[in-house]
Amino acid sequence: MRVMHGRPAHGVGAVVGKRVLGTLGAVALTAGLLSACGGDEEPPADSAATSSASPGESTPSPEPSADEQEPEASPSDPSSEPSGDGADEGDGEDSGDGTAKPGEDEGDGKPQDEGKPDGKGDDKGDDKDPKKEPEKPNYIEYGEVSNRVGKLQQRLKDLGYFVTSVDKAYGGETQQAVFALQKAGGLYRDGVVGDATQNAADDGVVPKAHTSSGKVLEIDIDRQLVLAVEDGKVVKVINASSGNGETYEAKGATYTAYTPRGSFAVFREVNGMHSSTLELGDMWRPKFFTGGIAVHGSASVPAFPASHGCVRVSNSAMDWIWDTWGAPSGTPVVVY
């Protein structure tokens, strides 16, 4: 017995007569997702940036390491990995579709016939075994621990993606690096390493810098990436999440979750947890570059825009910016 996998179909009967009255009902399901980090104080009146930007943002309570994060969402099956800007992250397993397996009882007390012809009875001349369902591709996903994960981690680290540990375990930090690779390659951002993502790693896909001299923190809004650049060379590629474009209310005022583009510089930094004066939450070790907009650490950095205007990176990536790379006050920040 063969059972086809897929969504159940619903039929609509047709009645033909002299007069037919039919009524069809439609149900629309909607789902919304609003994910954002928090805000900071009002931008100063003499701020260099002019925009409808949110005065900042916050984050959930910090995690010292991005590897401690749970995936944001279950990845889709990337048998084809189209480019996109709004994908979630994570992974999951099929919860089952009720298909009876060969040899299982189908409810009539008799074992299921596996369809093997025996030359007698009523097999109706079918002398071929039923087609077997193809095996699912062996993709690398969140939670896997293997040598091939270690090989992937090393490759990403060699290319400059933010990976601190080659431990053969696909955790939050590795997922962030895969997100960044998929963004740089214009691939579907689900954190699942299929053929297209693996090819991007093998081919050495890395974003190019927009600046040519000095030490610059570049923020690519279109691809949702933060780049640490030195004299035109990208030394680190970090997954990021900026303003989601939604409007929100804070202390009786309405703001737009917008990250302004332009040339700025770090003018204020807080070496620790900073609470938003708009009561939107906290942000880890922020470096403000215009008004209340900062690059800061967060325990939640999805593969799509999700903040109130600030630029989120993982807590461990923010620690690297502070403790290893530097980016002190005065460091240029170019947002494009």
CSV table of C-alpha atoms in Angstrom, one decimal:
chain,number,residue,atom,x,y,z
A,1,MET,CA,0.0,0.0,0.0
A,2,ARG,CA,1.4,3.4,-0.9
A,3,VAL,CA,0.6,6.5,1.0
A,4,MET,CA,1.2,9.9,-0.6
A,5,HIS,CA,2.7,12.7,1.5
A,6,GLY,CA,1.4,16.2,1.2
A,7,ARG,CA,-1.3,18.5,2.3
A,8,PRO,CA,-4.9,17.0,2.5
A,9,ALA,CA,-7.1,18.1,-0.4
A,10,HIS,CA,-10.7,19.3,0.2
A,11,GLY,CA,-13.3,18.6,-2.5
A,12,VAL,CA,-16.3,20.7,-3.4
A,13,GLY,CA,-19.3,18.9,-4.8
A,14,ALA,CA,-21.2,20.3,-7.8
A,15,VAL,CA,-24.9,20.0,-8.1
A,16,VAL,CA,-26.5,20.5,-11.5
A,17,GLY,CA,-30.2,21.3,-11.9
A,18,LYS,CA,-32.6,23.9,-13.0
A,19,ARG,CA,-31.6,26.2,-10.2
A,20,VAL,CA,-28.4,25.9,-8.2
A,21,LEU,CA,-27.5,27.9,-5.1
A,22,GLY,CA,-24.0,27.5,-3.9
A,23,THR,CA,-22.3,29.1,-1.0
A,24,LEU,CA,-18.6,29.0,-0.4
A,25,GLY,CA,-16.9,30.3,2.7
A,26,ALA,CA,-13.3,31.4,2.9
A,27,VAL,CA,-11.2,31.6,6.0
A,28,ALA,CA,-8.1,33.7,6.0
A,29,LEU,CA,-5.3,32.9,8.4
A,30,THR,CA,-2.9,35.7,9.2
A,31,ALA,CA,0.2,35.6,11.2
A,32,GLY,CA,2.4,38.4,12.3
A,33,LEU,CA,5.8,38.5,13.7
A,34,LEU,CA,7.2,41.5,15.6
A,35,SER,CA,10.6,41.1,16.9
A,36,ALA,CA,12.7,44.0,18.0
A,37,CYS,CA,15.4,45.0,20.3
A,38,GLY,CA,15.1,48.0,22.6
A,39,GLY,CA,15.9,51.7,22.5
A,40,ASP,CA,18.0,54.3,24.1
A,41,GLU,CA,17.7,57.9,25.0
A,42,GLU,CA,16.3,60.6,22.7
A,43,PRO,CA,18.8,61.7,20.0
A,44,PRO,CA,20.5,65.0,20.9
A,45,ALA,CA,19.1,68.0,19.1
A,46,ASP,CA,22.4,68.6,17.3
A,47,SER,CA,22.7,65.0,16.1
A,48,ALA,CA,24.4,64.7,12.7
A,49,ALA,CA,21.8,62.3,11.3
A,50,THR,CA,18.4,63.5,10.2
A,51,SER,CA,15.9,60.7,9.8
A,52,SER,CA,12.7,59.2,11.3
A,53,ALA,CA,14.9,56.8,13.1
A,54,SER,CA,14.0,55.2,16.4
A,55,PRO,CA,16.0,56.7,19.2
A,56,GLY,CA,17.5,53.4,20.0
A,57,GLU,CA,16.8,49.9,21.1
A,58,SER,CA,17.4,47.2,23.6
A,59,THR,CA,17.9,43.5,23.8
A,60,PRO,CA,16.9,40.5,25.8
A,61,SER,CA,19.2,39.8,28.7
A,62,PRO,CA,22.7,39.1,27.4
A,63,GLU,CA,24.1,35.7,26.8
A,64,PRO,CA,27.9,35.6,27.2
A,65,SER,CA,28.2,33.4,24.1
A,66,ALA,CA,26.2,33.2,21.0
A,67,ASP,CA,26.5,29.4,21.1
A,68,GLU,CA,24.1,29.3,24.0
A,69,GLN,CA,21.3,30.7,21.8
A,70,GLU,CA,18.5,28.5,20.7
A,71,PRO,CA,17.6,28.7,17.0
A,72,GLU,CA,15.1,31.4,16.1
A,73,ALA,CA,12.9,29.2,13.9
A,74,SER,CA,12.8,25.9,12.1
A,75,PRO,CA,14.7,25.9,8.8
A,76,SER,CA,12.9,25.1,5.6
A,77,ASP,CA,14.0,22.3,3.4
A,78,PRO,CA,16.5,24.1,1.2
A,79,SER,CA,16.5,21.8,-1.8
A,80,SER,CA,16.5,25.0,-3.7
A,81,GLU,CA,18.1,28.0,-1.9
A,82,PRO,CA,16.6,31.2,-3.4
A,83,SER,CA,17.8,34.6,-2.3
A,84,GLY,CA,15.8,36.6,0.1
A,85,ASP,CA,15.8,39.1,2.8
A,86,GLY,CA,13.4,37.9,5.3
A,87,ALA,CA,14.1,34.4,6.6
A,88,ASP,CA,14.0,33.0,10.0
A,89,GLU,CA,16.6,30.7,11.6
A,90,GLY,CA,16.9,27.5,13.3
A,91,ASP,CA,16.0,24.0,12.6
A,92,GLY,CA,13.4,21.4,13.3
A,93,GLU,CA,12.2,17.9,12.6
A,94,ASP,CA,9.2,16.6,10.8
A,95,SER,CA,6.6,15.8,13.4
A,96,GLY,CA,5.3,12.9,11.3
A,97,ASP,CA,2.5,12.5,8.8
A,98,GLY,CA,0.8,9.3,9.9
A,99,THR,CA,2.1,7.2,7.0
A,100,ALA,CA,1.9,3.5,7.8
A,101,LYS,CA,5.2,1.7,7.5
A,102,PRO,CA,5.6,-1.7,5.9
A,103,GLY,CA,4.6,-4.4,8.3
A,104,GLU,CA,2.6,-2.2,10.5
A,105,ASP,CA,-1.0,-2.9,11.5
A,106,GLU,CA,-3.4,-0.7,9.5
A,107,GLY,CA,-6.3,-1.2,11.9
A,108,ASP,CA,-7.8,-4.4,10.5
A,109,GLY,CA,-5.7,-6.8,12.4
A,110,LYS,CA,-3.7,-7.8,9.3
A,111,PRO,CA,-0.2,-6.8,8.5
A,112,GLN,CA,0.3,-4.3,5.7
A,113,ASP,CA,1.0,-6.0,2.3
A,114,GLU,CA,4.4,-4.7,1.2
A,115,GLY,CA,3.3,-5.3,-2.4
A,116,LYS,CA,5.9,-8.0,-3.3
A,117,PRO,CA,4.5,-10.1,-6.1
A,118,ASP,CA,4.4,-13.8,-5.4
A,119,GLY,CA,3.0,-15.0,-8.8
A,120,LYS,CA,-0.4,-15.9,-7.4
A,121,GLY,CA,-3.5,-14.4,-6.0
A,122,ASP,CA,-4.7,-11.1,-7.3
A,123,ASP,CA,-1.5,-9.1,-7.8
A,124,LYS,CA,-2.9,-8.3,-11.2
A,125,GLY,CA,0.4,-8.9,-13.0
A,126,ASP,CA,2.3,-6.2,-11.1
A,127,ASP,CA,5.8,-7.7,-11.1
A,128,LYS,CA,7.6,-4.6,-9.9
A,129,ASP,CA,8.3,-3.5,-6.3
A,130,PRO,CA,6.6,-0.2,-5.4
A,131,LYS,CA,8.8,2.8,-5.7
A,132,LYS,CA,10.6,3.7,-2.5
A,133,GLU,CA,10.4,7.2,-1.1
A,134,PRO,CA,13.7,9.0,-1.8
A,135,GLU,CA,15.9,9.7,1.2
A,136,LYS,CA,16.1,13.3,2.4
A,137,PRO,CA,19.4,15.1,1.6
A,138,ASN,CA,21.9,14.9,4.4
A,139,TYR,CA,22.2,18.6,5.2
A,140,ILE,CA,24.2,20.1,8.1
A,141,GLU,CA,21.8,21.6,10.6
A,142,TYR,CA,21.7,23.2,14.1
A,143,GLY,CA,22.5,20.6,16.8
A,144,GLU,CA,24.7,18.4,14.8
A,145,VAL,CA,28.1,17.3,16.2
A,146,SER,CA,30.4,15.8,13.7
A,147,ASN,CA,33.8,16.2,11.9
A,148,ARG,CA,32.1,17.8,8.9
A,149,VAL,CA,30.7,20.5,11.2
A,150,GLY,CA,34.3,21.1,12.4
A,151,LYS,CA,35.5,21.3,8.8
A,152,LEU,CA,32.7,23.9,8.1
A,153,GLN,CA,33.6,25.9,11.1
A,154,GLN,CA,37.3,26.1,10.2
A,155,ARG,CA,36.4,27.1,6.6
A,156,LEU,CA,34.1,29.9,7.8
A,157,LYS,CA,36.8,31.1,10.3
A,158,ASP,CA,39.4,31.1,7.6
A,159,LEU,CA,37.2,33.2,5.3
A,160,GLY,CA,36.7,35.8,8.1
A,161,TYR,CA,33.2,34.9,9.3
A,162,PHE,CA,32.9,35.3,13.1
A,163,VAL,CA,33.7,31.9,14.5
A,164,THR,CA,35.7,31.7,17.7
A,165,SER,CA,35.7,27.9,18.4
A,166,VAL,CA,36.2,25.0,16.0
A,167,ASP,CA,34.5,22.5,18.3
A,168,LYS,CA,32.6,20.3,15.8
A,169,ALA,CA,29.3,21.3,17.4
A,170,TYR,CA,26.7,23.3,15.4
A,171,GLY,CA,25.5,25.8,17.9
A,172,GLY,CA,24.4,29.4,18.0
A,173,GLU,CA,27.7,30.9,17.0
A,174,THR,CA,28.1,28.6,14.0
A,175,GLN,CA,24.5,29.4,13.0
A,176,GLN,CA,25.2,33.1,13.1
A,177,ALA,CA,28.2,32.5,10.8
A,178,VAL,CA,26.1,30.5,8.4
A,179,PHE,CA,23.5,33.2,8.3
A,180,ALA,CA,26.2,35.7,7.4
A,181,LEU,CA,27.6,33.4,4.6
A,182,GLN,CA,24.1,32.9,3.2
A,183,LYS,CA,23.5,36.7,3.3
A,184,ALA,CA,26.8,37.4,1.5
A,185,GLY,CA,26.0,34.8,-1.1
A,186,GLY,CA,22.4,36.0,-1.7
A,187,LEU,CA,21.0,32.6,-0.5
A,188,TYR,CA,18.0,31.7,1.5
A,189,ARG,CA,18.7,32.5,5.2
A,190,ASP,CA,17.7,29.5,7.1
A,191,GLY,CA,21.0,28.4,8.7
A,192,VAL,CA,20.8,25.0,7.0
A,193,VAL,CA,23.9,24.0,5.0
A,194,GLY,CA,22.7,22.5,1.7
A,195,ASP,CA,24.5,22.3,-1.6
A,196,ALA,CA,24.3,26.0,-2.4
A,197,THR,CA,25.5,27.1,1.0
A,198,GLN,CA,28.3,24.5,1.0
A,199,ASN,CA,29.3,25.7,-2.5
A,200,ALA,CA,29.4,29.3,-1.3
A,201,ALA,CA,31.8,28.2,1.5
A,202,ASP,CA,34.0,26.2,-0.9
A,203,ASP,CA,34.1,29.1,-3.4
A,204,GLY,CA,35.1,31.5,-0.7
A,205,VAL,CA,32.2,33.9,-0.9
A,206,VAL,CA,33.0,37.0,1.2
A,207,PRO,CA,31.5,40.5,0.9
A,208,LYS,CA,33.6,43.4,-0.3
A,209,ALA,CA,34.4,46.5,1.6
A,210,HIS,CA,33.0,49.9,0.6
A,211,THR,CA,35.9,51.9,2.1
A,212,SER,CA,39.5,51.8,1.1
A,213,SER,CA,41.5,53.3,4.0
A,214,GLY,CA,41.6,53.3,7.8
A,215,LYS,CA,39.8,51.2,10.3
A,216,VAL,CA,36.0,51.4,9.6
A,217,LEU,CA,33.0,49.6,10.9
A,218,GLU,CA,30.8,49.1,7.9
A,219,ILE,CA,27.1,48.2,8.2
A,220,ASP,CA,25.4,46.7,5.1
A,221,ILE,CA,21.6,47.3,5.7
A,222,ASP,CA,20.6,45.4,2.5
A,223,ARG,CA,22.4,42.2,3.5
A,224,GLN,CA,22.1,42.7,7.2
A,225,LEU,CA,25.9,42.4,7.9
A,226,VAL,CA,28.5,44.2,10.0
A,227,LEU,CA,32.0,44.3,8.5
A,228,ALA,CA,35.2,45.1,10.4
A,229,VAL,CA,37.3,46.7,7.7
A,230,GLU,CA,41.0,47.7,7.7
A,231,ASP,CA,42.4,49.6,4.8
A,232,GLY,CA,39.8,48.2,2.4
A,233,LYS,CA,40.2,44.6,3.6
A,234,VAL,CA,37.4,42.8,5.4
A,235,VAL,CA,38.8,41.2,8.5
A,236,LYS,CA,35.6,40.0,10.1
A,237,VAL,CA,32.0,39.4,8.8
A,238,ILE,CA,29.3,39.4,11.4
A,239,ASN,CA,25.6,38.6,11.2
A,240,ALA,CA,23.5,41.6,12.1
A,241,SER,CA,19.9,42.7,12.5
A,242,SER,CA,18.8,46.4,12.0
A,243,GLY,CA,15.6,48.4,12.2
A,244,ASN,CA,12.5,46.5,10.9
A,245,GLY,CA,10.7,49.6,9.6
A,246,GLU,CA,7.7,49.2,11.9
A,247,THR,CA,6.2,52.0,14.0
A,248,TYR,CA,6.0,51.6,17.7
A,249,GLU,CA,5.0,53.6,20.8
A,250,ALA,CA,7.3,54.5,23.6
A,251,LYS,CA,6.4,56.9,26.5
A,252,GLY,CA,3.5,58.4,24.6
A,253,ALA,CA,5.4,59.1,21.4
A,254,THR,CA,5.5,57.3,18.1
A,255,TYR,CA,8.7,56.2,16.4
A,256,THR,CA,9.8,54.3,13.3
A,257,ALA,CA,12.2,51.4,13.7
A,258,TYR,CA,14.7,52.8,11.1
A,259,THR,CA,18.4,52.5,10.8
A,260,PRO,CA,19.8,55.6,9.1
A,261,ARG,CA,22.3,55.3,6.2
A,262,GLY,CA,25.3,57.6,6.0
A,263,SER,CA,28.8,58.3,7.3
A,264,PHE,CA,29.1,58.6,11.1
A,265,ALA,CA,31.5,57.9,13.9
A,266,VAL,CA,31.4,56.3,17.3
A,267,PHE,CA,30.8,59.2,19.8
A,268,ARG,CA,29.7,57.3,22.9
A,269,GLU,CA,30.2,53.8,24.3
A,270,VAL,CA,29.0,52.0,27.4
A,271,ASN,CA,31.2,49.1,28.6
A,272,GLY,CA,28.5,46.9,30.0
A,273,MET,CA,24.7,46.5,30.0
A,274,HIS,CA,22.8,49.7,29.1
A,275,SER,CA,19.1,50.1,29.8
A,276,SER,CA,17.0,52.1,27.4
A,277,THR,CA,15.6,55.3,28.8
A,278,LEU,CA,12.5,54.6,26.6
A,279,GLU,CA,12.0,51.4,28.6
A,280,LEU,CA,12.4,49.2,25.5
A,281,GLY,CA,14.9,46.9,27.2
A,282,ASP,CA,18.7,46.5,27.5
A,283,MET,CA,21.7,46.4,25.1
A,284,TRP,CA,25.1,44.9,25.7
A,285,ARG,CA,28.2,47.1,25.4
A,286,PRO,CA,26.7,49.6,22.9
A,287,LYS,CA,28.7,51.9,20.7
A,288,PHE,CA,26.5,54.8,19.7
A,289,PHE,CA,27.2,56.4,16.3
A,290,THR,CA,24.3,58.7,15.7
A,291,GLY,CA,21.7,60.0,18.2
A,292,GLY,CA,20.4,57.0,20.2
A,293,ILE,CA,21.4,54.5,17.5
A,294,ALA,CA,24.1,52.0,18.4
A,295,VAL,CA,25.8,48.8,17.4
A,296,HIS,CA,25.3,46.5,20.4
A,297,GLY,CA,25.3,43.0,21.6
A,298,SER,CA,22.0,41.0,21.8
A,299,ALA,CA,21.0,37.4,22.7
A,300,SER,CA,18.6,37.5,19.7
A,301,VAL,CA,20.0,38.2,16.3
A,302,PRO,CA,17.8,36.7,13.6
A,303,ALA,CA,18.6,36.6,9.9
A,304,PHE,CA,16.2,39.5,9.1
A,305,PRO,CA,15.6,43.1,10.3
A,306,ALA,CA,14.1,43.0,13.8
A,307,SER,CA,15.3,45.9,15.9
A,308,HIS,CA,13.9,49.3,16.9
A,309,GLY,CA,16.7,51.0,14.9
A,310,CYS,CA,20.0,49.9,16.5
A,311,VAL,CA,22.2,47.3,14.9
A,312,ARG,CA,22.2,44.0,16.8
A,313,VAL,CA,25.2,41.6,16.7
A,314,SER,CA,25.7,38.6,19.0
A,315,ASN,CA,27.1,39.3,22.5
A,316,SER,CA,30.3,37.4,21.7
A,317,ALA,CA,30.7,39.4,18.5
A,318,MET,CA,30.3,42.7,20.4
A,319,ASP,CA,32.9,41.5,22.9
A,320,TRP,CA,35.3,40.9,20.0
A,321,ILE,CA,34.6,44.4,18.7
A,322,TRP,CA,35.4,45.8,22.1
A,323,ASP,CA,38.2,43.6,23.4
A,324,THR,CA,40.1,42.5,20.2
A,325,TRP,CA,39.3,44.9,17.3
A,326,GLY,CA,38.8,48.1,19.3
A,327,ALA,CA,36.5,50.6,17.6
A,328,PRO,CA,37.0,53.3,20.2
A,329,SER,CA,35.3,56.7,20.1
A,330,GLY,CA,36.0,58.4,16.8
A,331,THR,CA,36.0,55.1,14.8
A,332,PRO,CA,34.2,55.7,11.4
A,333,VAL,CA,30.9,53.9,11.0
A,334,VAL,CA,29.6,53.8,7.4
A,335,VAL,CA,26.0,52.6,6.9
A,336,TYR,CA,24.8,51.7,3.4
